[in-house]
Coordinates of C-alpha atoms and ligand atoms in Angstrom, one line a residue:
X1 CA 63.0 57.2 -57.3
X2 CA 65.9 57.3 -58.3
X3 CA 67.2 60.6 -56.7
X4 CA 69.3 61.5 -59.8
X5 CA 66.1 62.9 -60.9
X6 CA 66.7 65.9 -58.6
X7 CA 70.5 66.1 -59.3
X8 CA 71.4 70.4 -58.5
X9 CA 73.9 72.5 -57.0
X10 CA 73.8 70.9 -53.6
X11 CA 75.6 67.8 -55.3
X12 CA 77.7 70.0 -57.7
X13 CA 79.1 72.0 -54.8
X14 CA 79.9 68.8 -52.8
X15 CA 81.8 67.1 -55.6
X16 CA 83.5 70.4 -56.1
X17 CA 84.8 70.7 -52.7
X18 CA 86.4 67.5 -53.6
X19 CA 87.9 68.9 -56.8
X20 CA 89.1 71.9 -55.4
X21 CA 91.7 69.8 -52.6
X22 CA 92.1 67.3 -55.6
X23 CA 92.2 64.3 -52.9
X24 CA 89.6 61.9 -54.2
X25 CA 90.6 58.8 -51.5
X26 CA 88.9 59.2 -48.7
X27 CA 92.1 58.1 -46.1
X28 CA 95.0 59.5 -45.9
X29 CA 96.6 62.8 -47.5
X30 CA 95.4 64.7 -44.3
X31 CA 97.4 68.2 -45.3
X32 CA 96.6 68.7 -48.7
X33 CA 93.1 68.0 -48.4
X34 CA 92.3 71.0 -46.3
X35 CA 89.9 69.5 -44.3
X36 CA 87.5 68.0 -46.4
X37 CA 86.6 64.3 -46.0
X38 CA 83.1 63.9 -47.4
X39 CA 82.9 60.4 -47.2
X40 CA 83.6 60.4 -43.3
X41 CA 81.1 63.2 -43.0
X42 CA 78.2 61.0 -44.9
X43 CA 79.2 58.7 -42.5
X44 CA 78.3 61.0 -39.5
X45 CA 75.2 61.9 -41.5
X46 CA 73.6 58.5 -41.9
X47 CA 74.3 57.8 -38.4
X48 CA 72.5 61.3 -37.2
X49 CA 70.0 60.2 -40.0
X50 CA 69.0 56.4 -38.8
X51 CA 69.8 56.3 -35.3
X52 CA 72.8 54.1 -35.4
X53 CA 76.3 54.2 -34.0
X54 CA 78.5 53.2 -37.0
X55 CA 78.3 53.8 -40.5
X56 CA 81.0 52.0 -42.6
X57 CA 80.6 53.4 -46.3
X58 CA 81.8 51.2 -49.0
X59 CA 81.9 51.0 -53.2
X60 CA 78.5 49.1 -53.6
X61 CA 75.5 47.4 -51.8
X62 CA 77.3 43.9 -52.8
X63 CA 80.3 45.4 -50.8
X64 CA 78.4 46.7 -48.5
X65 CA 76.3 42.9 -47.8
X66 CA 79.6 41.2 -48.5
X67 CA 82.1 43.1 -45.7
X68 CA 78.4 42.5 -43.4
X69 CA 79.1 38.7 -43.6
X70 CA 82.5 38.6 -43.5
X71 CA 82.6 41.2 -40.1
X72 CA 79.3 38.8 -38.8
X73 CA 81.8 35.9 -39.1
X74 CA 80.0 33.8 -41.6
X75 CA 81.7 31.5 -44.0
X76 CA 82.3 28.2 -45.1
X77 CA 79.5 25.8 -44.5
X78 CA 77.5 28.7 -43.0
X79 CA 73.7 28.7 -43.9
X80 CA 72.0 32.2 -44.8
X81 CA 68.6 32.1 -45.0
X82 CA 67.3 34.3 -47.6
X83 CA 64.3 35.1 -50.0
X84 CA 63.5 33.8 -53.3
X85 CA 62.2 37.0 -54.6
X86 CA 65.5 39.8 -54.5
X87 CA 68.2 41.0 -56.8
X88 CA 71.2 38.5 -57.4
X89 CA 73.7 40.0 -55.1
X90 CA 72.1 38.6 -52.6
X91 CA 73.1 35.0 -53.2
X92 CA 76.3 36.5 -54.9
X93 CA 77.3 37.5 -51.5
X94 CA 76.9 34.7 -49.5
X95 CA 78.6 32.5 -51.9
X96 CA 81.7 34.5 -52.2
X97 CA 81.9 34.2 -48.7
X98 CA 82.2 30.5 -48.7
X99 CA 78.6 30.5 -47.3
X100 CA 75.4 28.7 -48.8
X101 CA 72.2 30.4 -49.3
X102 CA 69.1 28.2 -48.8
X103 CA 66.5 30.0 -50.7
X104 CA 63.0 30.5 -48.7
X105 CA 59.2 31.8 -49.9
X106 CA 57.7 34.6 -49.2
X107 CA 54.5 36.1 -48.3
X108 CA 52.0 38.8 -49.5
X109 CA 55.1 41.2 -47.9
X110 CA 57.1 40.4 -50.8
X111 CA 60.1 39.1 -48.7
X112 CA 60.5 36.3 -46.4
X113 CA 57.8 34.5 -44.8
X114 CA 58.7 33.4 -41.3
X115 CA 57.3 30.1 -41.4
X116 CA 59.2 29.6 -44.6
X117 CA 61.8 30.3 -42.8
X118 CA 61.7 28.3 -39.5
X119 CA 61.1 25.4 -41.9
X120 CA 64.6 26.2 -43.2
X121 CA 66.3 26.4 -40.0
X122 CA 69.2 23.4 -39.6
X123 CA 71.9 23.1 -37.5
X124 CA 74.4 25.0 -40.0
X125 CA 71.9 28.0 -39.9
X126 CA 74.2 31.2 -39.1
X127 CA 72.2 33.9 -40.3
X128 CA 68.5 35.1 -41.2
X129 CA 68.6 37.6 -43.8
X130 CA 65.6 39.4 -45.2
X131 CA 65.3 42.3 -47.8
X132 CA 63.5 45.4 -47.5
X133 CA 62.3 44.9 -51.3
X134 CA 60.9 47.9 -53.0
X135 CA 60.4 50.4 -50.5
X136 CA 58.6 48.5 -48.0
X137 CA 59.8 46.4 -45.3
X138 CA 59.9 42.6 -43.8
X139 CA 57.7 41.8 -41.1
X140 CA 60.6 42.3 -38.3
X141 CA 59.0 41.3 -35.5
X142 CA 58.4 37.2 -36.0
X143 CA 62.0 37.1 -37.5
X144 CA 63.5 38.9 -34.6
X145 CA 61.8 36.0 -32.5
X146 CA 63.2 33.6 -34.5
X147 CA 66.4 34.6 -34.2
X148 CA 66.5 35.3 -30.6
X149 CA 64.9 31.6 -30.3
X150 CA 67.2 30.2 -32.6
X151 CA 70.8 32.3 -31.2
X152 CA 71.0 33.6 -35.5
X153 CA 72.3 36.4 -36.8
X154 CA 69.6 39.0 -38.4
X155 CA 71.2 41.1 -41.5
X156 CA 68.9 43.7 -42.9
X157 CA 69.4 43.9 -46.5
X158 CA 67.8 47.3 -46.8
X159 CA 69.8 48.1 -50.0
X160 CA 66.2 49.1 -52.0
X161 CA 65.1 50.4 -48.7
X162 CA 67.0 53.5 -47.4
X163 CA 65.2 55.9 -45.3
X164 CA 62.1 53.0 -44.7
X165 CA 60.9 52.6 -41.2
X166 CA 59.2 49.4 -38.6
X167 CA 57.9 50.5 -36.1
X168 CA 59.3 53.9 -35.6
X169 CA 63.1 52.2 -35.7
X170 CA 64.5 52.7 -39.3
X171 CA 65.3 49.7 -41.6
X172 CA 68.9 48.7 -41.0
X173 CA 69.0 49.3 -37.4
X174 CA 67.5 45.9 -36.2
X175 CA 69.5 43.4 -36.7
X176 CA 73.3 43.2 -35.9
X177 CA 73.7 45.0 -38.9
X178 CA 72.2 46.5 -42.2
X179 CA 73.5 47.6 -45.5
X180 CA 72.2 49.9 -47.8
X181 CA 72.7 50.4 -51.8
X182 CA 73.5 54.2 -53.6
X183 CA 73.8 52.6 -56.9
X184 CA 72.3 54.7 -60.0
X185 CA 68.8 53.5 -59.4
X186 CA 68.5 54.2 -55.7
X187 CA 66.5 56.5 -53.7
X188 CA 70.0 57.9 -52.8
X189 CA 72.5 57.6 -55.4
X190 CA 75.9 58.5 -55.9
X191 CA 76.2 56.2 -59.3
X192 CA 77.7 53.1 -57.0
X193 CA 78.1 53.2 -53.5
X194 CA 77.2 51.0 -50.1
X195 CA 76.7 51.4 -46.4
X196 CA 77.2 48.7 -44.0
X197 CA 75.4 50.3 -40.2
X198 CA 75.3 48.5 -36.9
X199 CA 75.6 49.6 -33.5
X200 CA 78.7 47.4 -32.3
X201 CA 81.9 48.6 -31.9
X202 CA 83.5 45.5 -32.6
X203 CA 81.8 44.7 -35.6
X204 CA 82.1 48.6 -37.0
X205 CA 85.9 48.5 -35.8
X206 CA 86.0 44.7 -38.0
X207 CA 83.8 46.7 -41.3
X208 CA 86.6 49.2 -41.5
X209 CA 89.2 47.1 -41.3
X210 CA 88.1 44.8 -44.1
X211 CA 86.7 46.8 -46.6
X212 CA 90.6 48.5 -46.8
X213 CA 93.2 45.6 -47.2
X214 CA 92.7 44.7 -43.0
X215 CA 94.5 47.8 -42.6
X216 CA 94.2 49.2 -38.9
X217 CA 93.5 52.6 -39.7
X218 CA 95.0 53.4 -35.8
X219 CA 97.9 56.1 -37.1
X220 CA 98.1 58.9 -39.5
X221 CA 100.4 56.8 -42.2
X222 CA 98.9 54.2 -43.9
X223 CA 102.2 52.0 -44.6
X224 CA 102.4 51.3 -40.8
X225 CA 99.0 50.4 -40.5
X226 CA 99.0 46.6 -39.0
X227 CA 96.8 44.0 -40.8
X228 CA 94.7 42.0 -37.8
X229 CA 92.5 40.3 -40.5
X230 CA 93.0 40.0 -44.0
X231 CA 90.7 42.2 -45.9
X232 CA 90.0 43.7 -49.6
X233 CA 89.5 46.5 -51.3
X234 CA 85.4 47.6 -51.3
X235 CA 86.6 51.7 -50.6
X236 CA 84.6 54.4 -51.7
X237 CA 85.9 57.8 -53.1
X238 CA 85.8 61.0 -52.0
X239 CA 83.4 61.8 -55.4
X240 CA 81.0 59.1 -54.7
X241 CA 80.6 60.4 -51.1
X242 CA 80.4 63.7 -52.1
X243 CA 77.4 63.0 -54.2
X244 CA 75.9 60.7 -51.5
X245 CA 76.2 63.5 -49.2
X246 CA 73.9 65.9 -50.7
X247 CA 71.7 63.4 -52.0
X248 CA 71.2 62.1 -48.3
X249 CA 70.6 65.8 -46.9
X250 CA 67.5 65.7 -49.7
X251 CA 66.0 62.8 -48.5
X252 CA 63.5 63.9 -46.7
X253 CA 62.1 65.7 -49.5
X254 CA 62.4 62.7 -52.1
X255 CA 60.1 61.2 -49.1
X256 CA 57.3 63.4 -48.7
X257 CA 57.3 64.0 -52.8
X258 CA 56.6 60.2 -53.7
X259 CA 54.4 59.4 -51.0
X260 CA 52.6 62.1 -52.6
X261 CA 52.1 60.5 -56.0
X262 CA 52.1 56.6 -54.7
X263 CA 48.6 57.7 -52.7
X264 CA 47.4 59.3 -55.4
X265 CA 48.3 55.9 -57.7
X266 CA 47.1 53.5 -55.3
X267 CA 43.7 55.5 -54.9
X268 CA 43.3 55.1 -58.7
X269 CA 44.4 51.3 -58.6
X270 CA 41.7 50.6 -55.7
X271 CA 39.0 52.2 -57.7
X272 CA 38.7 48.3 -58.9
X273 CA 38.0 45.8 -56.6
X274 CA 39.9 42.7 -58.2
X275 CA 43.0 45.0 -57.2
X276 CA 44.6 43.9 -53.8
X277 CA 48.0 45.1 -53.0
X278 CA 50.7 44.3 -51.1
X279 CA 50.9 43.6 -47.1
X280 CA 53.0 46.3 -45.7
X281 CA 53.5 45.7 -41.7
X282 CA 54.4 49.2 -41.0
X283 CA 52.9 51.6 -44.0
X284 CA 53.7 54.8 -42.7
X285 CA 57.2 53.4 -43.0
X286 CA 57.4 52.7 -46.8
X287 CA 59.8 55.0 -48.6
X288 CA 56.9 55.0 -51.7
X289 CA 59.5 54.0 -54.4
X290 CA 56.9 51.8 -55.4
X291 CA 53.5 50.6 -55.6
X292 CA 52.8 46.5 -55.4
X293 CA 50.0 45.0 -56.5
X294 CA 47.9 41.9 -57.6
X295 CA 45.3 40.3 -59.8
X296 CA 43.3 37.8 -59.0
X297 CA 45.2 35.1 -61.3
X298 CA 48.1 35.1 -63.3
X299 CA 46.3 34.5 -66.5
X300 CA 44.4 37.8 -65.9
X301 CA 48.4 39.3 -64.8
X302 CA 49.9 38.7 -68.2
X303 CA 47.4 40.1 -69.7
X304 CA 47.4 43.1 -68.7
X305 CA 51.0 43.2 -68.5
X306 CA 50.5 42.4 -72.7
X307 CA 48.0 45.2 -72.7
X308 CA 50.1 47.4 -71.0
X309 CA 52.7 46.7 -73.4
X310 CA 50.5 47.4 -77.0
X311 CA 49.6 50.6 -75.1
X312 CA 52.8 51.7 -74.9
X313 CA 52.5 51.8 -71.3
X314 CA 54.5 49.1 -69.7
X315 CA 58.0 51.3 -68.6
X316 CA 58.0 51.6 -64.9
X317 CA 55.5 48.8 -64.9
X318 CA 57.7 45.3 -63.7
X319 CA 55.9 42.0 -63.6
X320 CA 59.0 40.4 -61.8
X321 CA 57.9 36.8 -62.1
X322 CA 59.7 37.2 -65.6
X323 CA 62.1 39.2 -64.6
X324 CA 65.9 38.0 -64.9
X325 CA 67.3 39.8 -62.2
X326 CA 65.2 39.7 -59.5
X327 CA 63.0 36.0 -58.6
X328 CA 64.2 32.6 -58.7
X329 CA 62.3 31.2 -61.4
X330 CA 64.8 32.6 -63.8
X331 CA 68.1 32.3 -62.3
X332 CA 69.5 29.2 -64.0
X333 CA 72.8 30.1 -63.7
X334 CA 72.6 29.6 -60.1
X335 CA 70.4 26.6 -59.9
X336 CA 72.7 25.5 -62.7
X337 CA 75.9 26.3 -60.3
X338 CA 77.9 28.3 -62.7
X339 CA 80.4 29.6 -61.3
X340 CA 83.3 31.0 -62.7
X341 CA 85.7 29.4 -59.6
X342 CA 85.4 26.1 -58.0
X343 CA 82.6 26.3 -55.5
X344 CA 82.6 24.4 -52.5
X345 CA 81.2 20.4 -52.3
X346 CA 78.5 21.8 -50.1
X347 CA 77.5 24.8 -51.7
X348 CA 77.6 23.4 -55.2
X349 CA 75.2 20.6 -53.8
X350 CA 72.7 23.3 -52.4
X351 CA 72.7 25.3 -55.6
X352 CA 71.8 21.7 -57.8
X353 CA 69.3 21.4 -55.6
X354 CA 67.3 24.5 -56.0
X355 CA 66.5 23.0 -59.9
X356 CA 64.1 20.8 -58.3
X357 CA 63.0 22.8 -55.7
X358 CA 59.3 23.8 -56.0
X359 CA 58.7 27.5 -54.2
X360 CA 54.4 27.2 -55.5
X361 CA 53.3 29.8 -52.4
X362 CA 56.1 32.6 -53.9
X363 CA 54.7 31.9 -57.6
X364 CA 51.3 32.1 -56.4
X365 CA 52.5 35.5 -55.3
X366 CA 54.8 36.7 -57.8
X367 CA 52.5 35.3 -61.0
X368 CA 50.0 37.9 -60.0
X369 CA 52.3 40.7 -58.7
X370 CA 53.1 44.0 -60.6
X371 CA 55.2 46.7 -59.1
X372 CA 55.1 50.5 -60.4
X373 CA 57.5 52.4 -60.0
X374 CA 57.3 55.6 -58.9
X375 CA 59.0 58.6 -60.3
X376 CA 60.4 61.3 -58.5
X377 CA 59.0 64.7 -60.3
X378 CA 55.9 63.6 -61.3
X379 CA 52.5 65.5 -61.7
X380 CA 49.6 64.9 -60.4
X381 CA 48.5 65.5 -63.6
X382 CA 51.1 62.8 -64.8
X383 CA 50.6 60.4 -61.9
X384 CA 46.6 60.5 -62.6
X385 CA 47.5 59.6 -66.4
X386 CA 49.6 56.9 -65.7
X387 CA 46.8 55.7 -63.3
X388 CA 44.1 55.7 -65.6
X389 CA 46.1 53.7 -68.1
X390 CA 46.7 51.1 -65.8
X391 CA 43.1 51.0 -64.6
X392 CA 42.1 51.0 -68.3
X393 CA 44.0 48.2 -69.4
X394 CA 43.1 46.3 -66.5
X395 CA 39.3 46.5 -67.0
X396 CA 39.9 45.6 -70.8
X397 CA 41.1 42.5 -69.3
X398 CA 38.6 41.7 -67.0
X399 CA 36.2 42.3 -69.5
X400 CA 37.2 39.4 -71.8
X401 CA 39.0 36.8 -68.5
X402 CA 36.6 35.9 -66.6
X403 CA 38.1 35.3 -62.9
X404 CA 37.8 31.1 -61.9
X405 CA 34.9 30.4 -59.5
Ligands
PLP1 C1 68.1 44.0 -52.5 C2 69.4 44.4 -53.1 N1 70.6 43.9 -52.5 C3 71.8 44.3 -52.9 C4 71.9 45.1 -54.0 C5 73.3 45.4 -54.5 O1 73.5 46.8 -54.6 P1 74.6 47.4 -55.6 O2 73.9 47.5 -56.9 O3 74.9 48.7 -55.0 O4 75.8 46.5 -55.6 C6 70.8 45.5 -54.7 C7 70.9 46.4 -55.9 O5 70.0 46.6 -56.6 C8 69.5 45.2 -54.2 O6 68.4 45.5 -54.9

């Protein structure tokens, strides 16, 4: 990860196809662009790819989660369940919905932990959403329950997660929808780009719609397309898709090369037994981005993290319990309800309340959590370095913290 690392001709040929018709949107203009329409074709692809029936590509992963709530029919006064430990835009997007997120804990599978969330369950509950963080996925199986018990919604955000599997179904394709992210960082990038997929017509045929201006897309001439819904503007470009296009073709490869190098990691980080690592419910299904794992305390976590760090040896190294972007503890502006617009009475009220809200189980979890990234081209010669430093600093640690009886 990310898949810019291996950036060659495949994408350069792509994008220049593109060039060559000089049609960068990816509707309309159906002369002059000669045939090529990348973005319909990555479409096809993913679908092919995953298993599913629809593909709707849009201009991010917030799009992407964004045109998913507002196709699912969730809005104002809506409850989404969701984790406390993911990036931003997944509150982001409920909100700008008109929906409120009620923030859950989650388990040793880094995402949300089904009793958590039954707990959370009200009468206003509309949707269940977990995130594939990391690579690695949610324990499907109890949330599916719930929300077959319950008559909720299950969105898969999958947006860290493309390519992962449960089960032998991919991530994405079990609940009524999933979205994915191609932003710069992804496994698949194409710099920014999203993908809502779902197997319903209706709710493919409502994706489409909205994520171009409600147009109908029925006839050949986009001024006498009819506007069922109103909808916005979250289209990709011809470019993006291009890119996208030949970075999803090389997936396979990304794959098998960081699986390589996260075995070889996590057989150098289980050399010491204080080392436990995350639960994954499906580990052939991991796509490897990363490797998760824990001390016994958070004492003994910062420490090495601060070890790490004199070493020089911290980069790819993220102790996310710190982290601005990604766990609740520091997302004041949200518990602080800062918001650029007027909120709703309802959603405002549920933000306050997450300043006061205690989540101990998730900072139990998180405090003693480090994720390592893991890069695309590496070694084995280079992964076994990076290993040994880790394992290095960590015994320097436990040499001088002594773990609580
Ligand atoms: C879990 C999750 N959801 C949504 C997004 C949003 O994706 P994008 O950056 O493409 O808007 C991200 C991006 O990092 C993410 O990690």
């Amino acid at each position: 990860m990310p898949g810019y690392e291996l950036f060659g001709p495949e994408e350069r040929k792509e994008v220049n196809d593109v060039l060559e018709t000089g049609i960068l949107m990816r509707y309309g203009f159906d002369g002059p662009r000669k045939g090529i329409w990348k973005s319909k074709e990555l479409e096809a692809e993913i679908c092919k790819k995953l298993g599913c029936n629809h593909t709707q590509l849009v201009s991010s992963g917030t799009a992407a989660l964004t045109a998913a709530y507002a196709a699912l029919g969730i809005g104002a006064g809506d409850e989404v369940i969701m984790p406390v430990f993911t990036f931003v835009a997944s509150f982001e997007c409920i909100l700008s919905v008109g929906a409120i997120p009620v923030l859950v804990d989650v388990d040793e599978t880094l995402t949300l932990d089904p009793e958590a969330v039954r707990r959370a369950i009200t009468p206003r509950t509309k949707c269940i959403m977990p995130v594939h963080m990391c690579g690695a996925m949610a324990d499907l199986d109890p949330l599916l329950q719930i929300c077959t018990e319950h008559n909720l919604i299950l969105l898969e955000d999958a947006c860290q997660s493309f390519g992962g599997r449960y089960k032998g179904k991919y991530l994405g394709t079990m609940g009524h929808a999933g979205t994915f992210s191609f932003d710069f960082v992804k496994i698949v990038t194409c710099a920014e780009g999203g993908a809502i997929i779902t197997n319903s017509q209706d709710l493919y045929t409502k994706l489409d719609g909205f994520s171009d201006h409600g147009h109908d897309h029925k006839g050949a001439d986009r001024g006498a397309d009819l506007h069922p819904f109103i909808g916005y503007n979250f289209r990709i470009s011809e470019l993006h898709a291009a890119v996208g296009l030949a970075q999803v073709r090389k997936l396979e490869q990304f794959l098998s090369m960081q699986r390589k190098s996260q075995q070889q990691l996590k057989a150098i980080l289980s050399t010491i037994p204080e080392v436990s690592f995350r639960h994954v419910p499906d580990p052939g299904g991991d796509i490897c981005t990363f490797v998760s794992w824990f001390l016994p305390t958070e004492e003994i976590t910062r420490a090495v993290v601060a070890e790490l760090k004199q070493q020089g040896a911290l980069a790819g190294n993220f102790y996310w319990y710190d982290n601005n972007w990604h766990y609740i503890r520091k997302w004041d502006h949200l518990k602080e309800a800062a918001s650029l617009y007027k909120l709703t009475d309802p959603q405002r009220t549920a933000l306050l309340a997450l300043g006061t809200t205690r989540f101990d189980p998730s900072d139990k979890i998180m405090s003693r959590c480090i994720s390592t990234a893991i890069g695309l081209l590496w070694t084995e010669e280079q992964t076994r370095e990076k290993g040994e430093k880790i394992v290095a600093a960590i015994r320097k640690v436990l040499s001088r913290i002594k773990i609580p009886a």
